[in-house]
CSV table of C-alpha atoms in Angstrom, one decimal:
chain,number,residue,atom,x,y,z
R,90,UNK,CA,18.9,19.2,-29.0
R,91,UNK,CA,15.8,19.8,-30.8
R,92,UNK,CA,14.3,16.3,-30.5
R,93,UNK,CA,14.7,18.0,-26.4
R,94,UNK,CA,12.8,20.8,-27.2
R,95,UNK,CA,9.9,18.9,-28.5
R,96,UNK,CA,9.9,16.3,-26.1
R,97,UNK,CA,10.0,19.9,-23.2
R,98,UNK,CA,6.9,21.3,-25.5
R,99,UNK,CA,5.0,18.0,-25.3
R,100,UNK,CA,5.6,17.0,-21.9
R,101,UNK,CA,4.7,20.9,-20.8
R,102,UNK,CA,1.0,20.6,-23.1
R,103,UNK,CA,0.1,17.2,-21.5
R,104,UNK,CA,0.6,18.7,-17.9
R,105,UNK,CA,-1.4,22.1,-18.8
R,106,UNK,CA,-4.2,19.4,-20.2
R,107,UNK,CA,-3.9,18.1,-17.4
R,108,UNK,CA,-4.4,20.5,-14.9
R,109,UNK,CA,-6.9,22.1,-17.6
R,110,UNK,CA,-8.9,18.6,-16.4
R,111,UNK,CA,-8.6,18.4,-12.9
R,112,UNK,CA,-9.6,22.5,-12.5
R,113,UNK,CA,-12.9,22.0,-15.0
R,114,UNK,CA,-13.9,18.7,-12.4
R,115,UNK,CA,-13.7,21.4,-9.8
R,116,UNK,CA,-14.8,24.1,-11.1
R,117,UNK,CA,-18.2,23.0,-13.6
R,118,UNK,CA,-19.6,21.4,-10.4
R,119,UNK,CA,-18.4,24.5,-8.2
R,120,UNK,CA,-17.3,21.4,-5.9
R,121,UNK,CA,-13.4,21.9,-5.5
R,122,UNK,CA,-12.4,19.2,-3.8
R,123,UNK,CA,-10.9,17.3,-6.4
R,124,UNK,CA,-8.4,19.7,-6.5
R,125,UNK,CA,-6.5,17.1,-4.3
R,126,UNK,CA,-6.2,14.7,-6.8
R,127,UNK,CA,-3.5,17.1,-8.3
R,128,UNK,CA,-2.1,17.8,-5.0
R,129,UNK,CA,-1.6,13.9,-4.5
R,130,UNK,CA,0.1,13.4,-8.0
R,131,UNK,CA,2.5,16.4,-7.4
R,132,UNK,CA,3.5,15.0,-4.0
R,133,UNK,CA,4.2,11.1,-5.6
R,134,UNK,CA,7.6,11.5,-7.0
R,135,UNK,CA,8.7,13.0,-3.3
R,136,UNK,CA,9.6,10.0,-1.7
R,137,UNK,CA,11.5,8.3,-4.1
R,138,UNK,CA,13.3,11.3,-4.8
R,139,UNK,CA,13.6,12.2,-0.7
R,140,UNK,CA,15.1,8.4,0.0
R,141,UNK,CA,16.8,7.7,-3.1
R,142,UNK,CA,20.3,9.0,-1.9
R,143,UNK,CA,20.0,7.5,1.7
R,144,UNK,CA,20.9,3.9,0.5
R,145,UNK,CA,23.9,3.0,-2.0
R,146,UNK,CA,26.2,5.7,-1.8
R,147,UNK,CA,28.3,3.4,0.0
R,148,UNK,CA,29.8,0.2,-1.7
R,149,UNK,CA,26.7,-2.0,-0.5
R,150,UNK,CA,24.8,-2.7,-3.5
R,151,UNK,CA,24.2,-6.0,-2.3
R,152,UNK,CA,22.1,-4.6,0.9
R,153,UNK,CA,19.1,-2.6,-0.3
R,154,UNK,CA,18.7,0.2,2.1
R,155,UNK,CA,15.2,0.0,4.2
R,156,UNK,CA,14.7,3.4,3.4
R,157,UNK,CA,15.0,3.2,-0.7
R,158,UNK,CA,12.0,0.1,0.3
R,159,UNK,CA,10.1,2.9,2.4
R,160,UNK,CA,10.3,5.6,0.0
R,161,UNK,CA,8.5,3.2,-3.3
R,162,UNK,CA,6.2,1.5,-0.4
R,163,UNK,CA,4.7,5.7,0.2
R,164,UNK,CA,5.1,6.5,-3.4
R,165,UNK,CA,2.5,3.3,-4.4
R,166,UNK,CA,0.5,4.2,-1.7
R,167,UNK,CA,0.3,8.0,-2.8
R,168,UNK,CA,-0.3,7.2,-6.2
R,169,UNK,CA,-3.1,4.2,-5.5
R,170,UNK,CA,-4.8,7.6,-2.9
R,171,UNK,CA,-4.4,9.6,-6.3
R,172,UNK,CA,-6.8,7.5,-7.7
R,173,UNK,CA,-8.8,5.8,-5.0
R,174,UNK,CA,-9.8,9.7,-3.9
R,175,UNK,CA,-12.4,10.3,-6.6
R,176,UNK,CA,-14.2,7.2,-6.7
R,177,UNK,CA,-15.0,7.2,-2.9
R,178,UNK,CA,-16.4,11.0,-3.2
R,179,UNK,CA,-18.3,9.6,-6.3
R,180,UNK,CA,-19.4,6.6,-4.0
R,181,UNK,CA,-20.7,8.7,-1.4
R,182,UNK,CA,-22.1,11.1,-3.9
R,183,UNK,CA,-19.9,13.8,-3.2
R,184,UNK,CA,-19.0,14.6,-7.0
R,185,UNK,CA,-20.5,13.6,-10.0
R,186,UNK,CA,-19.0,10.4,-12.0
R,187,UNK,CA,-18.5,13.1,-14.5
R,188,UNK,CA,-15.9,15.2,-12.3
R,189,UNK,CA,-14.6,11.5,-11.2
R,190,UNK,CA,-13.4,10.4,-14.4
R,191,UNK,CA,-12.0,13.9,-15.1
R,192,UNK,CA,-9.7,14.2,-12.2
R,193,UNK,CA,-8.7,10.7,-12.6
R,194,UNK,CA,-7.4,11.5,-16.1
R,195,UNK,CA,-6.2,14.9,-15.3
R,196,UNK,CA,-4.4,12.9,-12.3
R,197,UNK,CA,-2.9,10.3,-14.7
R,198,UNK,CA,-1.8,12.9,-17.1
R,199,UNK,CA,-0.1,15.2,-14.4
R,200,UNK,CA,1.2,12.0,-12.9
R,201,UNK,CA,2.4,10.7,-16.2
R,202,UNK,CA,4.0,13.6,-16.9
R,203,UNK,CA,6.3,13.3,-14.6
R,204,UNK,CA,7.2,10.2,-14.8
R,205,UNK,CA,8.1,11.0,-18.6
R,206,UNK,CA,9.8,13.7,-17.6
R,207,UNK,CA,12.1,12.0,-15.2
R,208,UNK,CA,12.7,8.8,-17.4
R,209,UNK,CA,13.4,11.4,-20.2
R,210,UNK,CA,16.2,14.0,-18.6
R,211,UNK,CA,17.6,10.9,-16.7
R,212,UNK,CA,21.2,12.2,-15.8
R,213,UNK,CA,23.6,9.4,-16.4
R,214,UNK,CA,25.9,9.9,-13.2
R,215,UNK,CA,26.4,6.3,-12.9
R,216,UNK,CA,29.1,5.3,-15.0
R,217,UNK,CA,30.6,2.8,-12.7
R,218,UNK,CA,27.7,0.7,-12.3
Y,278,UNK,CA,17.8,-42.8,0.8
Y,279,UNK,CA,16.3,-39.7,1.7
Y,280,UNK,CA,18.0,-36.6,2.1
Y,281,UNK,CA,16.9,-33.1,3.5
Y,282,UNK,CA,15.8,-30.6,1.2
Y,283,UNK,CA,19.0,-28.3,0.6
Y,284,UNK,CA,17.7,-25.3,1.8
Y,285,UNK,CA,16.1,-26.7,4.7
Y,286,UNK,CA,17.1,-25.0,7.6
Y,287,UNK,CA,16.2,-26.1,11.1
Y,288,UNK,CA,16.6,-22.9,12.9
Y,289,UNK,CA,14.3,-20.9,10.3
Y,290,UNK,CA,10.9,-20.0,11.5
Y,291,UNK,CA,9.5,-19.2,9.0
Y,292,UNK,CA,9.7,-21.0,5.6
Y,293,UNK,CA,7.5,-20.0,2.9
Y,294,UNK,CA,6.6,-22.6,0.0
Y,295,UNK,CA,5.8,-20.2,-2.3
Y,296,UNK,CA,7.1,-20.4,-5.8
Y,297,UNK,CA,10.0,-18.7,-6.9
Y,298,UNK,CA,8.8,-16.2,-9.4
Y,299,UNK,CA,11.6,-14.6,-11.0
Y,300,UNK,CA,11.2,-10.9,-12.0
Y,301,UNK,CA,14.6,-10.8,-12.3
Y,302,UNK,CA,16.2,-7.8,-10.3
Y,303,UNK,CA,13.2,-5.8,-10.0
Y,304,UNK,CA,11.7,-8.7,-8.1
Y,305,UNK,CA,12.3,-6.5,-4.7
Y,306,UNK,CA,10.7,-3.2,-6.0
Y,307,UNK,CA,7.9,-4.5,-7.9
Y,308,UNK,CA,7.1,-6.2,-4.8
Y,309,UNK,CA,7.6,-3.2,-2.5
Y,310,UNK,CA,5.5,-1.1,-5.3
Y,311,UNK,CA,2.9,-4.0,-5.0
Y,312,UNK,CA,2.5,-4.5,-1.4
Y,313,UNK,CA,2.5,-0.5,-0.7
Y,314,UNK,CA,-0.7,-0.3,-3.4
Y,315,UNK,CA,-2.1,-3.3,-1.6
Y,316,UNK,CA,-1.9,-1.0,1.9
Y,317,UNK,CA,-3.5,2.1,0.4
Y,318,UNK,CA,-6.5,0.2,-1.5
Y,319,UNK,CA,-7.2,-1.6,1.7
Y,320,UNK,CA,-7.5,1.9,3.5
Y,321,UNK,CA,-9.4,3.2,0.9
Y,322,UNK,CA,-11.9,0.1,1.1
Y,323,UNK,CA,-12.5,1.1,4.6
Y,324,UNK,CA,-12.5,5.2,4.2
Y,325,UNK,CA,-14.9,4.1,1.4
Y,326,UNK,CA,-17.7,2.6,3.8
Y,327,UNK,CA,-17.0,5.4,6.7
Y,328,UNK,CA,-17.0,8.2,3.7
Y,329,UNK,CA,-20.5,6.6,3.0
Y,330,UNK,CA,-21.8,6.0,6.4
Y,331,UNK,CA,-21.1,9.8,7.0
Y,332,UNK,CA,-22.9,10.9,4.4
Y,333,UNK,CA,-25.8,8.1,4.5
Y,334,UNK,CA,-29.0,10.0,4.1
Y,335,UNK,CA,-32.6,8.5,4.6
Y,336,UNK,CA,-34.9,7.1,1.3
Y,337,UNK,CA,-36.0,9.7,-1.0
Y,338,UNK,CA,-39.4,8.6,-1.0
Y,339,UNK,CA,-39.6,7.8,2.8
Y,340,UNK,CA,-38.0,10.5,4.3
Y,341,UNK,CA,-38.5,10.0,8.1
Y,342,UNK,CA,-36.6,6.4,8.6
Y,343,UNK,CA,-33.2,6.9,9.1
Y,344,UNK,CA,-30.6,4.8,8.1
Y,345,UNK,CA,-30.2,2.0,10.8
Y,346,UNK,CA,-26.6,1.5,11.6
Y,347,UNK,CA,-23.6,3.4,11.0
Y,348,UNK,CA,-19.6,2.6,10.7
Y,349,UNK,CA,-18.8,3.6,14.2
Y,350,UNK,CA,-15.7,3.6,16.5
Y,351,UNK,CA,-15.9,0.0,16.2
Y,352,UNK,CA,-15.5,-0.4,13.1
Y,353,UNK,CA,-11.7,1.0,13.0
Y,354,UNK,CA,-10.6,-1.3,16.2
Y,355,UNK,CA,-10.1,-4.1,13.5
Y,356,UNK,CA,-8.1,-1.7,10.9
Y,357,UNK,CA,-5.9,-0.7,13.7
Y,358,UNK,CA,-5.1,-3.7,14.9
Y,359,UNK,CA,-3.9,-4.8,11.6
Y,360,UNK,CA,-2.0,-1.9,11.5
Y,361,UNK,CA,-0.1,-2.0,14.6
Y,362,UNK,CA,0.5,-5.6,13.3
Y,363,UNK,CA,1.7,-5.4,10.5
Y,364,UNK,CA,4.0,-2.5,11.7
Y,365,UNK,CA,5.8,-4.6,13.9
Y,366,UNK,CA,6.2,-7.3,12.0
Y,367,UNK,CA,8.1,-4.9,9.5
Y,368,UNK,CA,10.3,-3.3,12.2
Y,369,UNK,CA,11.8,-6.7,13.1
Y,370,UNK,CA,15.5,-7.1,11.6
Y,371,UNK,CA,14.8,-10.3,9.2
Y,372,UNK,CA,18.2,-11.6,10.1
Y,373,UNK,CA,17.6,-11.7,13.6
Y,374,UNK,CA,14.6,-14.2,12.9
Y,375,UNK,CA,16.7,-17.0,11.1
Y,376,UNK,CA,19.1,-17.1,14.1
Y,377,UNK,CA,22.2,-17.2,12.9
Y,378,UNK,CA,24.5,-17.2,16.3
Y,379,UNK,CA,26.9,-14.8,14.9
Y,380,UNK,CA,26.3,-11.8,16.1
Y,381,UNK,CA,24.3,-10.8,19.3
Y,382,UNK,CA,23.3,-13.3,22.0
Y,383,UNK,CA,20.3,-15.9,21.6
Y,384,UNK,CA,18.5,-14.1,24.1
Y,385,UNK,CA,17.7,-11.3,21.3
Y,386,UNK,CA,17.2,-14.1,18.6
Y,387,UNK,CA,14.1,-15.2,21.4
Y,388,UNK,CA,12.6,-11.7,21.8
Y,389,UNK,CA,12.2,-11.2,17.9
Y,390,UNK,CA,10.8,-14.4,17.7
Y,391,UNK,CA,8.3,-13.3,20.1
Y,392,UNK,CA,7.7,-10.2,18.9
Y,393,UNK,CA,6.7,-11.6,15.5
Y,394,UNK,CA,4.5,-13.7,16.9
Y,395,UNK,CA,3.0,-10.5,18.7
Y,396,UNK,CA,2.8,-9.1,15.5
Y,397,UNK,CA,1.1,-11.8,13.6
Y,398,UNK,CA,-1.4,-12.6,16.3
Y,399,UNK,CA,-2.4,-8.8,16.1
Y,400,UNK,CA,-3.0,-9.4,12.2
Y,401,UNK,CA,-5.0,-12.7,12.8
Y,402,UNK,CA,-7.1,-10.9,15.4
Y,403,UNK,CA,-7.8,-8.1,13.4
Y,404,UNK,CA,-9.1,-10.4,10.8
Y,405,UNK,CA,-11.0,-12.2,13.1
Y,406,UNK,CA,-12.2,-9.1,14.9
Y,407,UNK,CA,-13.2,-8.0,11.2
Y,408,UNK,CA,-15.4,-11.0,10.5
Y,409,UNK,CA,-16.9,-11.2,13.8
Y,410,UNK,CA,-18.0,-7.7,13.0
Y,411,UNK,CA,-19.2,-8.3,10.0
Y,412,UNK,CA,-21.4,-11.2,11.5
Y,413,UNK,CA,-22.3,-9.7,14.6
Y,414,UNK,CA,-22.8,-6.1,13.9
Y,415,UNK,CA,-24.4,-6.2,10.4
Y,416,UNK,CA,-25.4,-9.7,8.7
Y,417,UNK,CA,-27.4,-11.4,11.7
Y,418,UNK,CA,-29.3,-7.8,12.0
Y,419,UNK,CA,-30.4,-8.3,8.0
Y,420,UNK,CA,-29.6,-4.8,7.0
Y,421,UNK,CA,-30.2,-4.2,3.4
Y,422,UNK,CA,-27.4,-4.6,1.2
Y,423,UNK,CA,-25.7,-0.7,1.1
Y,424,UNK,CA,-25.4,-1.4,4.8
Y,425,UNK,CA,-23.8,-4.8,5.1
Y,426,UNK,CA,-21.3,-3.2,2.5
Y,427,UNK,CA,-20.0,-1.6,5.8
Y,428,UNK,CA,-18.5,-4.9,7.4
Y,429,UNK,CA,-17.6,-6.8,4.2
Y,430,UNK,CA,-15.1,-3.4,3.3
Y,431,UNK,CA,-13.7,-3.9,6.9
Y,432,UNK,CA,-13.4,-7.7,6.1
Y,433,UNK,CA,-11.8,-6.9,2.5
Y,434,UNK,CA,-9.3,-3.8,4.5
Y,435,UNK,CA,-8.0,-6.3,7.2
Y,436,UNK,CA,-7.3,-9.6,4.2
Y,437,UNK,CA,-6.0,-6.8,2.0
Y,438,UNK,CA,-3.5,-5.9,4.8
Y,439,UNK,CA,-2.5,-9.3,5.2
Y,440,UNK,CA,-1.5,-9.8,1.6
Y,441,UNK,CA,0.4,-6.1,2.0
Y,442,UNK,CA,2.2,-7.4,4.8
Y,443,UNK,CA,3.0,-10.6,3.1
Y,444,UNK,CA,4.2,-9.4,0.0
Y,445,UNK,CA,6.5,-7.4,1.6
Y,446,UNK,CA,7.7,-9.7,3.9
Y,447,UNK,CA,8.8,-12.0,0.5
Y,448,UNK,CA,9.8,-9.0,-1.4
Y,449,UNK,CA,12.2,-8.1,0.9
Y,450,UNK,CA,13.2,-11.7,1.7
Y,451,UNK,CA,13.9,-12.5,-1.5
Y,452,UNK,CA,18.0,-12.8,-1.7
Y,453,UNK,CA,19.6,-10.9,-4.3
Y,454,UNK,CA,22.5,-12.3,-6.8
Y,455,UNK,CA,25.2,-10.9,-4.5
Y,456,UNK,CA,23.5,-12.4,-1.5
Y,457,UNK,CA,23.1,-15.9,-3.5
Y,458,UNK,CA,27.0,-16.0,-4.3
Y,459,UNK,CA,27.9,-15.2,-0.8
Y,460,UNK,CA,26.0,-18.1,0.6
Y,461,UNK,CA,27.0,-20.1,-2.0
């Protein structure tokens, strides 16, 4: 259980850096909208995990539920607005490129994170797959 | 002596010659993952320009022109058209389309026919609608560049639907292995 731990300790310091990021885009420029940026990435994973159990519970593998397609079609979409958000404010001169490239980073760090996380402490319910 | 292509299938309406690139079984979610980044980088094209046109501001050094044109209402009519499109197109039941006469009457295998056609014609006119814009509203006018930006995002929004719309469409088209035996 200790290679665990570390990977808990790791994962935990990448998402403070992360956050450390986002919150110095915002708050050097005293411009805090890119404080969405972590909002987006926090909300990402939701879908998927929201429509994962509504398809395949049943013995119908072989028809993909519309709503497991729904949930990834929002997740890319949420992710892609993650990172699209910054460089239109930066486009429009609403933040600095400076802030831009630090919330997209932050962004990918939080967002990476997660993604980590969940490939990492994947439960392995499916024995009879 | 020439025979018919084997999956040649006169009651399909649709048959798409693309290759068949094999992702193996991820081929459905990489293409759902695909086509739904394809739909939010064609929004953001087009939140881009309005995001812009809102906060256009006159040249520094001649303060009192303003900027000439601006992304107004319609701008978006294009955007929504595709849209609407390319949500109908995705609420059809694919197996309705290819008409097989086992279950429900033809009548409903007609109407889904039709409204795919309703919803490809809003896609095509939403492209078109994007490019007359682009034409009529900013290049004959010869705005400087930062302004004809405006209607080449709305052109690049409405093609970049389209490709969302089509990837999905062969994403979730594409038969999976228990599908294959079954027909087989």
């Amino acid at each position: 259980m200790a290679a665990g731990v570390k990977t808990v300790i790791l994962l935990s310091f990448v998402l403070a850096l992360g956050f450390l990021l986002i919150i110095l885009s915002c708050a050097l420029w005293a411009n805090w909208l890119p404080l969405l940026v972590a909002l987006t990435f926090v909300l990402a994973p939701l879908p998927n995990a929201l429509f994962a159990h509504c398809g395949g519970d049943e013995f119908s593998s072989y028809e993909n539920s519309g709503a497991i397609d729904l949930g990834r079609f929002i997740t890319a979409t949420i992710v892609i607005t993650g990172f699209a958000f910054p460089i239109v404010l930066t486009h429009s001169e609403v933040i600095t490129p400076t802030a831009c490239a630090m919330s997209i980073v932050g962004g990918g760090l939080v967002y990476g994170t997660i993604l980590a996380y969940s490939a990492a402490f994947k439960q392995d319910s499916s024995d009879f797959d | 002596m020439s025979l018919p292509r084997s999956d040649y299938d006169p009651r399909r309406v649709c048959l798409n010659p693309f290759p068949d690139v094999n992702f193996g079984k991820h081929r459905r979610t990489i293409g759902i993952y695909l086509a739904g980044a394809l739909f939010a980088l064609a929004n953001w094209t087009f939140l881009d320009a309005a995001i812009l046109s809102a906060h256009a501001h006159s040249p520094y050094d001649e303060p009192q022109i303003p900027p000439p044109v601006h992304v107004a209402f319609v701008d978006w009519i294009p955007g929504f058209c595709s849209l609407f499109g390319m949500l109908i197109i995705n609420l059809i039941d694919k197996d309705r389309i290819r008409g097989d006469e086992g279950f429900g009457d033809s009548n409903a295998v007609w109407r889904a026919r039709l409204f795919l056609f309703i919803g490809f014609a809003l896609m095509a006119g939403g492209l078109a609608g994007s490019i007359s814009l682009l034409v009529l509203k900013y290049v004959i006018k010869d705005y400087p560049e930062e302004f004809t930006y405006y209607g080449y995002a709305n052109v690049s929004q409405n093609v970049a639907l389209m490709l969302s719309a089509v990837v999905l469409w062969i994403a979730q088209s594409a038969q999976s292995e228990f599908d294959y035996n079954l027909t087989l």
